[in-house]
Amino acid sequence: MLTYNQLLEIKDLTVDFSRFGGKARVLNRVNLHVAKGEKVGVVGETGCGKSVTMKAVMNLLPTKRVFVGGSIFYKGQDLLTLDRFARRQITGKEVVMIFQDPMTSLNPVFTIGQQMEDILGYNLAGAQRGVRLSKKLRAEARQQAERFLAAVKLADPERILHSYPFQLSGGMRQRVLIAMALANQPELIIADEPGTALDVTTQAQILDLMDQLVRQEGIALLMITHNLGVVRETTDRVYVMYAGTVVETAETGQLFAEPLHPYTKGLLDSVPKLHGQGLSEGIEGSVPDYLQMKPGCRFFPRCPQALAKCEYEPPMPRSISENHMVSCHLVG
Amino acid sequence: MNSGEVLTVDNLVKYFPIKGGFLRGSGGQVRAVDGVSFSVQPCQVFGLVGESGSGKSTIGRLLVGLYQPTSGSITYQGKMQMVFQNPGSSLNPRRTVGKTLELPLRLHHRGLTRKQCRQRVAELLAQVELDAEYANKLPRSLSGGQKQRVAIARALASDPKFIVLDEPTSALDVSVQAKIIKLILELKDQLNLSYLLISHDLSLMRNVADVTAVMYLGKIVEIAPTAELFANPAHPYTQVLLASIPVVSVEEEALKPTKRLVEGEIPSPLQIPQGCSFHTRCPEAMELCARVAPEDSEIKPGHRVACHLHGRKGER
């Protein structure tokens, strides 16, 4: 695969969890790609598989009773065929992840400085583990840490380096996580619900900061969130997921102006609007049980416009225009 | 108190003294609610918005008596109940839905026979659109939306006039949220209820509340009929809040004030800034703001703002 301009390309990714009650197909042939420097969003509600997709990319899924199929190409190389050492040179280094809750993803018993030095020192020591850093290298790591903290607009980086996570506010912790992600000079940042745990004014600051940084550094951003407003304001292209499948994908403006899949429509409709012309009805029912998935369209039981064939025949993704794909029997 | 109002809160104050931790003995206190006054009319939804740490949940808890106020008064008619944010932790996991609903029934309507009790439970479940068979289920077999319905039914069990809804839908997905909010509003009309709705979701507030109050560090900085507040936000903090909402359409974008970001985050309620508590982050702060706390002034009927930019002319 040399004809590549995609940074990340997920092809027919399938994940099965084996549980007491049988096998649950948690991801069903997910296709997704991110180009260099592109900002891509993945939206969906609880349990739609958006986090599982990212965990599959980052190799963070449990190894027991989990079966991963399909392929995940990074710069044309299938990550799923690499051994874990080779994979670690990519995920966690060139591809980094920022987690939702900044309190639980920082270690509470080490200072920010110690935690950042760990990452930076590892790189300075030539990516070898268990190497004791010389004084000189340690000073250099500290200097770099300060620079990265300044880059995420934290006032007084010196003080932050000596602080423990509990001494920082939620917004500051989120900034520290972004600084740590930047420390590896990644090409792709995967952000899981960034700023969701924060207040709106702080969330706006964080999103603004991320936007600036990825643009300056030419980093690609893959953002997963349930907040449609956030996706609309920060991404170039969106994937909408439902029950382990991508139901629709389009350029952000296009998707919000002309949603085609009934689920996308229902979801957009459910969001309370600022003009205050009343609330919608929401979507009937709830996400289906993954253990008893029917053969047809996964949205069929809740779909207000379902056809007879939707119950038995899963819809194939159809191309509406360039970059706009919908998986629905009603369309195309 | 006007005879018409279901709830009047007058100059409510709640300070939490610092008892433990390494600051104990410092004599410091958290000024969670610092002189709040408002009133709620019958069948009205009164909305309270603000960021975490603004004191909005403390007000809810003061109203239902979970906290005792430091000073000030709360006057209300009838009974008051509360629905909490997370139905997963507000329902007892070892108690069936039926038992959960029976408990307040037995407390508030002594002398109900077992049969009457069971019948009332079925009625309550029907009111929140759940089948009677749910009475035998445990919370773990319910979805988030269903759990919140049970929590609402439990609040209704004692026939309250007033319900405090503390972020009733923020733990739920949007498609479920719409359903729960619709139910809450229908119940209000059916049973002549009044609500205090606490939320950080401004778009939701716009669609649900009749009157909205914006809180910042224990004080109400602006209060107005909801449509008026969103159309003409007067306080710089309200403007910043509105400008920060991520919206889903171009039409809504036009309704937001021009984008402004504020520096920093809400200060700790342990160390509330002198003068106007927002002056440290305010894009329009003046020298006066750091010294003098602004008084409430009514700029339009029912629209009150606590900001020096809108003070009476002579006092500016």
XYZ file of C-alpha atoms in Angstrom:
648
model
C 0.000 0.000 0.000
C 2.227 2.747 -1.202
C -0.364 5.007 -2.739
C -1.150 6.339 0.667
C -1.974 9.817 1.770
C -4.041 8.708 4.719
C -2.360 8.800 8.093
C -4.725 6.363 9.724
C -7.033 4.046 7.883
C -9.291 1.620 9.674
C -10.661 -1.057 7.344
C -13.536 -3.387 8.205
C -12.584 -3.365 11.858
C -14.538 -5.945 13.796
C -14.342 -6.529 17.527
C -16.066 -9.355 19.356
C -16.310 -9.692 23.107
C -16.984 -13.176 24.316
C -19.140 -13.217 27.424
C -21.282 -15.606 29.428
C -24.252 -15.202 27.169
C -22.269 -15.729 23.982
C -20.386 -13.544 21.553
C -21.137 -9.832 21.314
C -20.175 -8.129 18.082
C -19.222 -4.783 19.535
C -17.805 -3.350 16.323
C -19.216 -4.408 13.007
C -17.036 -3.559 9.994
C -16.024 -0.056 10.954
C -14.297 1.983 8.254
C -12.637 5.253 9.125
C -9.732 7.301 7.889
C -7.815 10.377 8.945
C -5.529 12.324 6.620
C -2.450 14.232 7.714
C -3.394 17.358 9.658
C -7.107 16.631 9.408
C -9.572 17.100 12.253
C -12.042 14.256 12.396
C -14.867 13.672 14.850
C -16.627 10.479 15.891
C -20.015 11.015 17.543
C -22.447 8.619 19.090
C -24.216 7.851 22.313
C -23.136 5.645 25.199
C -22.289 2.140 24.033
C -22.033 2.913 20.311
C -18.476 1.608 20.132
C -16.615 4.869 19.635
C -14.279 4.284 22.564
C -13.742 0.631 21.632
C -12.634 1.746 18.167
C -10.018 4.062 19.653
C -8.889 1.471 22.161
C -8.402 -0.976 19.295
C -6.163 1.574 17.597
C -4.201 2.238 20.786
C -3.965 -1.485 21.606
C -5.699 -0.923 24.920
C -8.352 -3.607 24.626
C -8.091 -6.512 27.033
C -6.399 -9.495 25.425
C -8.595 -12.169 26.945
C -11.857 -13.094 25.265
C -11.582 -10.249 22.791
C -11.276 -10.904 19.064
C -10.163 -8.189 16.691
C -10.581 -8.539 12.941
C -9.972 -6.307 9.932
C -7.037 -3.965 9.713
C -5.774 -0.676 11.092
C -3.283 0.945 8.751
C -0.998 3.632 10.097
C 1.052 5.198 7.302
C 0.254 2.144 5.230
C 1.406 -0.350 7.828
C -1.132 -2.676 9.433
C -0.839 -2.213 13.179
C -2.675 -5.446 13.877
C 0.092 -7.490 12.263
C 2.876 -5.907 14.331
C 4.148 -7.393 17.572
C 3.596 -5.359 20.696
C 7.107 -3.899 20.778
C 6.897 -2.597 17.253
C 3.418 -1.331 17.963
C 4.568 0.577 21.005
C 6.944 2.573 18.791
C 3.832 3.942 17.096
C 0.968 4.036 19.545
C 1.815 6.160 22.524
C 4.493 7.944 20.513
C 3.343 8.970 17.066
C -0.272 8.355 17.958
C -1.193 9.591 21.418
C -4.436 9.619 23.323
C -5.889 12.228 25.660
C -8.398 10.763 28.051
C -11.633 12.204 29.259
C -10.995 12.503 32.957
C -7.780 14.366 33.705
C -7.921 13.421 37.386
C -7.786 9.681 36.857
C -5.266 9.710 34.039
C -2.646 11.563 36.068
C -0.870 9.734 38.855
C -1.956 11.365 42.143
C 1.233 10.561 44.070
C 3.786 12.086 41.695
C 4.269 15.722 40.822
C 3.496 16.891 37.297
C 7.250 17.447 36.832
C 8.106 13.838 37.723
C 5.434 12.517 35.385
C 6.513 14.693 32.480
C 10.179 13.869 33.004
C 9.271 10.201 32.731
C 7.961 10.698 29.230
C 10.580 13.163 28.066
C 13.431 11.270 29.683
C 12.348 8.069 27.978
C 12.666 9.790 24.644
C 15.937 11.515 25.492
C 17.426 8.194 26.605
C 16.757 6.771 23.172
C 13.423 5.163 23.967
C 14.926 2.631 26.325
C 13.262 1.632 29.515
C 14.896 1.499 32.900
C 17.760 3.806 31.987
C 18.931 6.155 34.751
C 19.143 9.623 33.339
C 22.282 11.657 33.775
C 21.952 14.998 35.535
C 22.388 16.781 32.272
C 19.634 14.868 30.540
C 17.338 15.333 33.482
C 17.842 19.085 33.404
C 17.114 19.019 29.703
C 13.938 17.027 30.254
C 12.811 19.553 32.830
C 13.503 22.406 30.467
C 11.496 20.741 27.726
C 8.656 20.071 30.148
C 8.534 23.755 30.990
C 8.434 24.608 27.315
C 5.508 22.266 26.675
C 3.587 23.599 29.653
C 4.101 27.094 28.339
C 2.871 25.935 24.931
C -0.488 24.972 26.432
C -0.682 28.451 27.956
C -0.222 27.509 31.559
C 0.991 30.500 33.490
C 3.961 29.807 35.792
C 5.134 26.392 34.457
C 7.767 26.241 37.184
C 5.108 26.061 39.891
C 3.011 23.548 37.933
C 5.977 21.197 37.623
C 6.230 21.088 41.400
C 2.486 20.601 41.906
C 0.591 17.395 42.475
C -2.509 16.815 40.331
C -4.890 17.569 43.212
C -3.429 21.046 43.525
C -4.511 21.954 40.020
C -7.966 22.846 38.743
C -9.774 20.665 36.204
C -8.884 22.951 33.319
C -5.219 23.041 34.320
C -5.083 19.252 34.564
C -6.574 18.956 31.087
C -3.905 21.349 29.812
C -1.187 19.276 31.483
C -2.498 16.182 29.684
C -2.379 18.017 26.385
C 1.193 19.131 27.156
C 2.119 15.499 27.875
C 0.549 14.404 24.612
C 2.539 17.059 22.757
C 5.757 15.988 24.476
C 6.084 13.044 22.105
C 5.674 15.266 19.056
C 2.862 13.086 17.761
C 1.354 13.044 14.287
C -2.085 12.045 15.478
C -3.847 12.931 18.713
C -6.874 10.879 19.699
C -8.970 12.859 22.170
C -11.680 11.075 24.128
C -14.354 13.580 25.181
C -11.887 16.420 25.798
C -13.305 18.986 28.172
C -16.533 17.124 28.854
C -15.692 16.939 32.539
C -15.203 20.716 32.546
C -17.478 23.754 32.637
C -18.551 25.363 29.364
C -16.286 28.385 29.628
C -13.279 26.169 30.414
C -14.284 23.681 27.735
C -14.347 26.504 25.212
C -10.803 27.477 26.245
C -9.535 23.894 25.925
C -11.117 23.327 22.514
C -9.729 26.642 21.319
C -6.261 25.646 22.538
C -6.392 22.204 20.891
C -7.529 23.774 17.662
C -4.613 26.232 17.671
C -2.039 23.597 18.546
C -3.030 21.065 15.923
C -3.123 23.770 13.293
C 0.291 25.178 14.235
C 1.987 21.807 14.425
C 0.063 20.147 11.607
C -1.081 17.363 13.916
C -4.111 15.328 12.931
C -6.899 15.141 15.482
C -9.380 12.351 15.982
C -11.969 13.418 18.503
C -14.574 11.165 20.029
C -17.478 12.762 21.824
C -21.205 12.584 22.388
C -21.508 16.360 22.191
C -22.690 17.272 18.706
C -22.072 20.965 19.249
C -18.418 20.361 20.069
C -17.969 18.257 16.935
C -19.591 20.870 14.763
C -17.355 23.625 16.062
C -14.023 21.792 15.972
C -13.867 19.184 13.205
C -13.625 19.033 9.407
C -15.278 15.658 8.947
C -17.554 13.507 11.115
C -18.452 9.861 11.580
C -21.739 9.028 13.296
C -21.725 5.666 15.057
C -24.621 3.588 16.281
C -24.445 0.172 17.965
C -21.001 -0.664 16.631
C -21.514 0.521 13.078
C -20.747 3.744 11.231
C -24.163 4.868 10.003
C -23.157 8.093 8.307
C -20.068 10.105 7.495
C -19.706 13.462 5.817
C -17.935 16.777 5.953
C -19.013 18.495 9.131
C -20.935 21.362 7.546
C -22.682 18.980 5.174
C -23.696 16.534 7.885
C -25.195 19.177 10.130
C -26.974 20.921 7.275
C -28.273 17.783 5.556
C -28.301 14.717 7.779
C -29.568 11.701 5.816
C -29.587 8.723 8.167
C -32.689 8.563 10.422
C -30.437 8.110 13.442
C -28.362 11.189 12.630
C -31.579 13.132 12.143
C -33.045 11.880 15.413
C -29.857 12.649 17.284
C -29.606 16.184 15.930
C -33.275 16.692 16.626
C -32.882 15.594 20.255
C -30.373 18.310 21.103
C -32.095 21.247 22.841
C -31.814 24.287 20.579
C -30.908 27.797 21.538
C -33.905 29.376 19.813
C -36.178 27.704 22.351
C -38.926 26.497 20.045
C -39.648 23.538 22.246
C -38.021 20.159 22.599
C -38.207 17.229 20.251
C -39.542 13.794 21.031
C -36.128 12.130 21.197
C -35.659 8.625 19.785
C -37.919 5.762 20.887
C -36.407 2.778 22.676
C -32.782 2.230 23.622
C -29.555 0.760 22.254
C -30.098 -2.949 21.409
C -28.566 -5.787 23.404
C -25.271 -6.677 21.740
C -25.718 -10.319 22.672
C -28.979 -10.627 20.773
C -28.294 -8.601 17.675
C -30.706 -9.168 14.784
C -29.352 -9.752 11.279
C -30.792 -6.574 9.715
C -30.024 -2.902 10.248
C -28.989 -2.327 13.837
C -31.122 0.796 14.076
C -34.223 -1.026 12.801
C -36.020 -1.473 16.187
C -35.900 2.282 16.875
C -36.188 3.645 13.350
C -39.296 5.731 12.657
C -39.026 5.152 8.891
C -38.099 1.461 8.838
C -38.923 -0.588 5.743
C -39.769 -4.299 5.691
C -36.349 -5.298 4.389
C -34.515 -3.371 7.120
C -35.325 -6.175 9.543
C -33.413 -8.851 7.618
C -30.968 -7.146 5.325
C -28.134 -5.055 6.729
C -27.686 -1.859 4.674
C -24.393 -1.374 2.845
C -22.637 1.993 2.938
C -23.587 4.065 -0.096
C -21.748 7.038 -1.423
C -23.978 10.100 -1.819
C -21.290 12.533 -2.837
C -17.584 12.795 -2.251
C -16.972 12.173 1.464
C -20.662 11.629 2.218
C -21.550 7.992 2.944
C -24.755 6.638 4.435
C -25.686 3.115 5.490
C -29.447 3.101 5.080
C -31.936 1.408 2.772
C -33.906 4.645 2.491
C -31.058 6.466 0.837
C -29.614 5.842 -2.593
C -44.585 36.735 51.053
C -47.136 37.181 48.346
C -49.938 34.673 48.717
C -49.474 33.616 45.095
C -45.899 32.365 45.355
C -45.095 28.729 46.072
C -41.583 29.472 47.182
C -39.813 32.556 48.446
C -36.144 32.586 49.279
C -34.895 35.650 51.097
C -31.246 36.532 51.500
C -30.233 32.883 51.810
C -26.692 32.283 53.062
C -24.798 29.040 53.539
C -21.203 28.948 54.709
C -19.396 25.681 55.261
C -16.736 25.967 57.954
C -13.541 24.068 57.193
C -13.348 21.321 59.775
C -10.830 18.832 58.494
C -7.716 18.742 56.353
C -4.645 20.852 56.766
C -6.632 24.093 56.706
C -8.611 23.217 59.850
C -8.362 25.815 62.519
C -7.642 28.477 59.908
C -11.132 29.818 60.586
C -11.746 29.796 56.844
C -15.108 28.990 55.374
C -16.502 28.094 52.014
C -19.043 30.717 51.030
C -21.211 28.408 48.938
C -24.350 30.536 48.885
C -23.951 34.191 49.702
C -27.174 36.183 49.934
C -29.551 34.768 47.343
C -33.173 35.919 46.985
C -35.802 34.796 44.502
C -39.377 33.575 44.350
C -41.197 30.980 42.278
C -44.790 31.290 41.037
C -47.186 28.326 40.853
C -46.644 26.028 37.848
C -43.420 27.802 37.013
C -40.077 26.285 36.084
C -37.360 28.310 37.751
C -33.969 27.624 36.199
C -30.660 27.951 37.976
C -27.531 27.873 35.795
C -23.901 28.265 36.657
C -20.580 26.461 36.574
C -19.475 23.898 39.105
C -18.765 25.586 42.404
C -21.281 28.369 41.805
C -23.532 27.109 44.609
C -26.525 26.029 42.555
C -26.704 22.513 43.988
C -26.247 23.861 47.511
C -29.384 25.966 47.009
C -31.313 22.858 45.935
C -30.150 20.990 49.000
C -30.959 23.914 51.304
C -34.489 24.034 49.910
C -35.300 20.407 50.681
C -33.608 20.630 54.083
C -30.536 18.520 53.410
C -28.513 21.467 54.702
C -29.452 24.057 57.316
C -29.008 27.636 56.119
C -26.472 29.831 57.915
C -28.949 32.701 57.686
C -31.861 33.869 55.577
C -35.266 32.347 55.107
C -37.038 29.839 52.897
C -40.849 29.954 52.809
C -42.905 27.501 50.827
C -46.333 25.933 50.557
C -47.076 22.226 50.484
C -44.425 19.536 50.297
C -41.104 19.670 48.548
C -39.164 16.829 46.931
C -35.927 16.363 45.047
C -34.689 14.372 42.035
C -30.932 13.877 41.905
C -28.513 13.858 39.014
C -27.363 10.283 39.059
C -30.203 7.766 39.300
C -27.622 4.996 39.537
C -26.540 6.132 42.979
C -29.757 7.706 44.254
C -31.674 4.411 44.063
C -30.960 1.630 46.528
C -29.533 -1.233 44.430
C -30.910 -3.911 46.753
C -34.451 -2.608 46.859
C -36.995 -3.378 44.151
C -38.647 -0.457 42.403
C -41.900 -1.271 44.240
C -40.218 -1.131 47.651
C -38.454 2.103 46.733
C -41.794 3.703 45.926
C -43.633 2.233 48.915
C -41.317 3.760 51.472
C -42.304 7.410 50.944
C -45.952 6.300 50.638
C -45.866 4.701 54.069
C -44.141 7.736 55.558
C -46.471 10.322 54.131
C -49.774 8.446 54.064
C -49.924 6.435 57.235
C -52.735 3.936 57.437
C -52.631 2.827 53.804
C -53.486 -0.838 53.504
C -51.086 -3.082 51.668
C -53.469 -3.315 48.754
C -53.932 0.464 48.504
C -50.191 0.845 48.653
C -49.640 -1.543 45.792
C -52.290 0.197 43.783
C -50.700 3.599 44.371
C -47.315 2.211 43.281
C -48.880 1.047 40.029
C -50.422 4.501 39.551
C -47.087 6.192 40.150
C -45.378 3.904 37.646
C -48.104 4.662 35.119
C -47.543 8.379 35.674
C -43.898 8.029 34.656
C -44.889 5.758 31.745
C -43.523 2.507 33.122
C -45.442 -0.799 33.172
C -46.708 -2.070 36.526
C -44.412 -5.095 36.236
C -41.417 -2.820 36.868
C -42.389 -2.835 40.567
C -40.658 -6.202 40.942
C -37.420 -5.195 39.228
C -34.154 -4.141 40.768
C -32.454 -0.927 39.596
C -29.611 -2.856 37.929
C -31.961 -4.264 35.300
C -33.163 -0.784 34.287
C -31.621 1.598 31.765
C -30.490 5.071 32.835
C -33.681 6.675 31.564
C -35.878 4.140 33.321
C -33.997 4.652 36.578
C -34.559 8.376 36.349
C -38.272 7.711 35.779
C -38.341 5.697 38.998
C -36.572 8.542 40.819
C -39.254 10.929 39.547
C -42.021 8.544 40.622
C -40.447 8.371 44.084
C -40.459 12.162 44.304
C -44.148 12.183 43.321
C -45.088 9.593 45.966
C -45.527 12.153 48.729
C -47.761 14.441 46.588
C -45.379 17.399 46.564
C -46.212 20.867 45.246
C -42.623 21.652 44.437
C -39.773 19.515 43.097
C -36.089 20.390 42.993
C -34.555 18.831 39.873
C -30.772 18.755 40.252
C -29.308 18.082 36.789
C -32.011 15.466 36.117
C -30.752 14.545 32.646
C -27.034 15.242 32.568
C -26.160 11.579 33.143
C -28.331 10.549 30.175
C -27.842 10.457 26.409
C -29.494 13.240 24.408
C -32.061 10.991 22.755
C -33.189 9.837 26.220
C -32.922 13.302 27.749
C -35.617 14.633 25.410
C -38.067 11.992 26.629
C -37.431 12.599 30.329
C -37.757 16.368 29.985
C -41.028 15.942 28.111
C -42.325 13.718 30.920
C -41.255 16.231 33.565
C -43.101 19.025 31.778
C -46.241 16.939 31.287
C -46.311 16.027 34.975
C -46.036 19.697 35.848
C -49.213 20.510 33.924
C -51.110 17.440 35.135
C -50.289 17.847 38.807
C -49.837 21.639 39.044
C -46.236 21.314 40.142
C -43.546 23.952 40.281
C -39.890 23.176 39.680
C -36.490 24.466 40.526
C -34.375 23.150 37.658
C -30.641 23.128 38.278
C -28.521 22.608 35.186
C -25.346 23.662 33.462
C -26.938 23.079 30.041
C -28.021 26.484 28.806
C -29.709 25.206 25.649
C -31.886 22.954 27.777
C -32.724 25.842 30.088
C -33.755 27.976 27.133
C -36.418 25.409 26.216
C -37.676 24.480 29.657
C -37.392 27.293 32.202
C -39.816 30.212 32.504
C -37.370 32.286 34.510
C -33.618 31.754 34.553
C -31.118 32.879 37.164
C -27.375 32.828 36.476
C -25.163 32.117 39.464
C -21.517 32.906 39.982
C -19.656 32.139 43.224
C -22.692 31.922 45.456
C -24.540 34.930 44.081
C -27.210 35.444 41.452
C -25.585 37.803 38.952
C -28.500 38.014 36.550
C -32.124 36.937 36.579
C -34.784 37.401 33.902
C -37.600 35.669 32.055
C -35.752 33.041 30.004
C -36.469 34.431 26.526
C -35.396 37.911 27.662
C -32.205 36.619 29.304
C -31.112 34.806 26.153
C -32.065 37.655 23.850
C -30.537 40.459 25.902
C -27.911 39.095 28.280
C -26.692 42.068 30.289
C -24.050 40.690 32.629
C -20.646 40.041 31.012
C -20.596 36.600 32.646
C -23.928 35.647 31.110
C -22.634 36.831 27.750
C -19.493 34.728 28.087
C -21.540 31.684 29.119
C -23.883 32.042 26.157
C -20.999 32.558 23.757
C -19.343 29.344 24.990
C -22.245 27.000 24.219
C -21.399 24.606 21.413
C -24.454 24.634 19.105
C -25.536 22.359 16.262
C -26.792 24.746 13.568
C -25.915 27.962 11.796
C -29.200 29.579 12.870
C -28.323 29.082 16.524
C -24.853 30.465 15.931
C -26.487 33.772 15.048
C -28.280 33.832 18.415
C -25.082 33.713 20.429
C -23.249 36.844 21.556
C -19.926 37.318 19.736
C -17.360 34.805 20.854
C -15.335 35.884 23.827
C -13.127 33.667 25.893
C -12.481 34.461 29.504
C -9.162 33.883 31.158
C -8.800 31.261 33.828
C -11.430 29.384 35.732
C -13.972 30.062 38.427
C -12.009 30.960 41.612
C -12.276 28.765 44.686
C -15.262 29.664 46.883
C -12.703 29.699 49.693
C -11.153 32.857 48.332
C -13.858 34.878 46.657
C -12.385 38.018 45.086
C -13.123 41.387 46.710
C -15.610 43.721 45.087
C -17.444 42.090 42.201
C -16.517 38.399 42.361
C -16.301 38.202 38.553
C -13.885 41.126 38.118
C -10.817 38.844 37.936
C -12.100 37.283 34.704
C -14.368 40.003 33.375
C -13.462 41.325 29.909
C -14.990 44.699 30.833
C -13.756 45.107 34.388
C -13.282 48.667 35.628
C -11.278 49.977 38.542
C -14.480 50.289 40.580
C -15.276 46.580 40.207
C -12.287 45.481 42.270
C -13.377 47.611 45.228
C -17.160 47.673 45.391
C -19.550 44.772 45.033
C -22.301 45.765 42.591
C -25.890 46.069 43.781
C -28.826 44.490 42.001
C -30.536 46.819 39.599
C -33.661 46.224 37.569
C -32.983 47.139 33.953
C -36.352 45.942 32.647
C -39.404 44.584 34.443
C -38.287 41.252 35.901
C -34.754 41.564 34.521
C -32.238 42.217 37.285
C -28.469 42.418 36.969
C -25.714 42.804 39.510
C -23.078 44.658 37.499
C -21.571 48.132 37.660
C -22.019 48.506 33.909
C -25.746 48.548 34.511
C -25.865 50.410 37.843
C -28.031 53.461 38.282
C -26.328 56.451 36.684
C -25.667 58.470 39.809
C -23.796 55.635 41.455
C -21.505 54.729 38.646
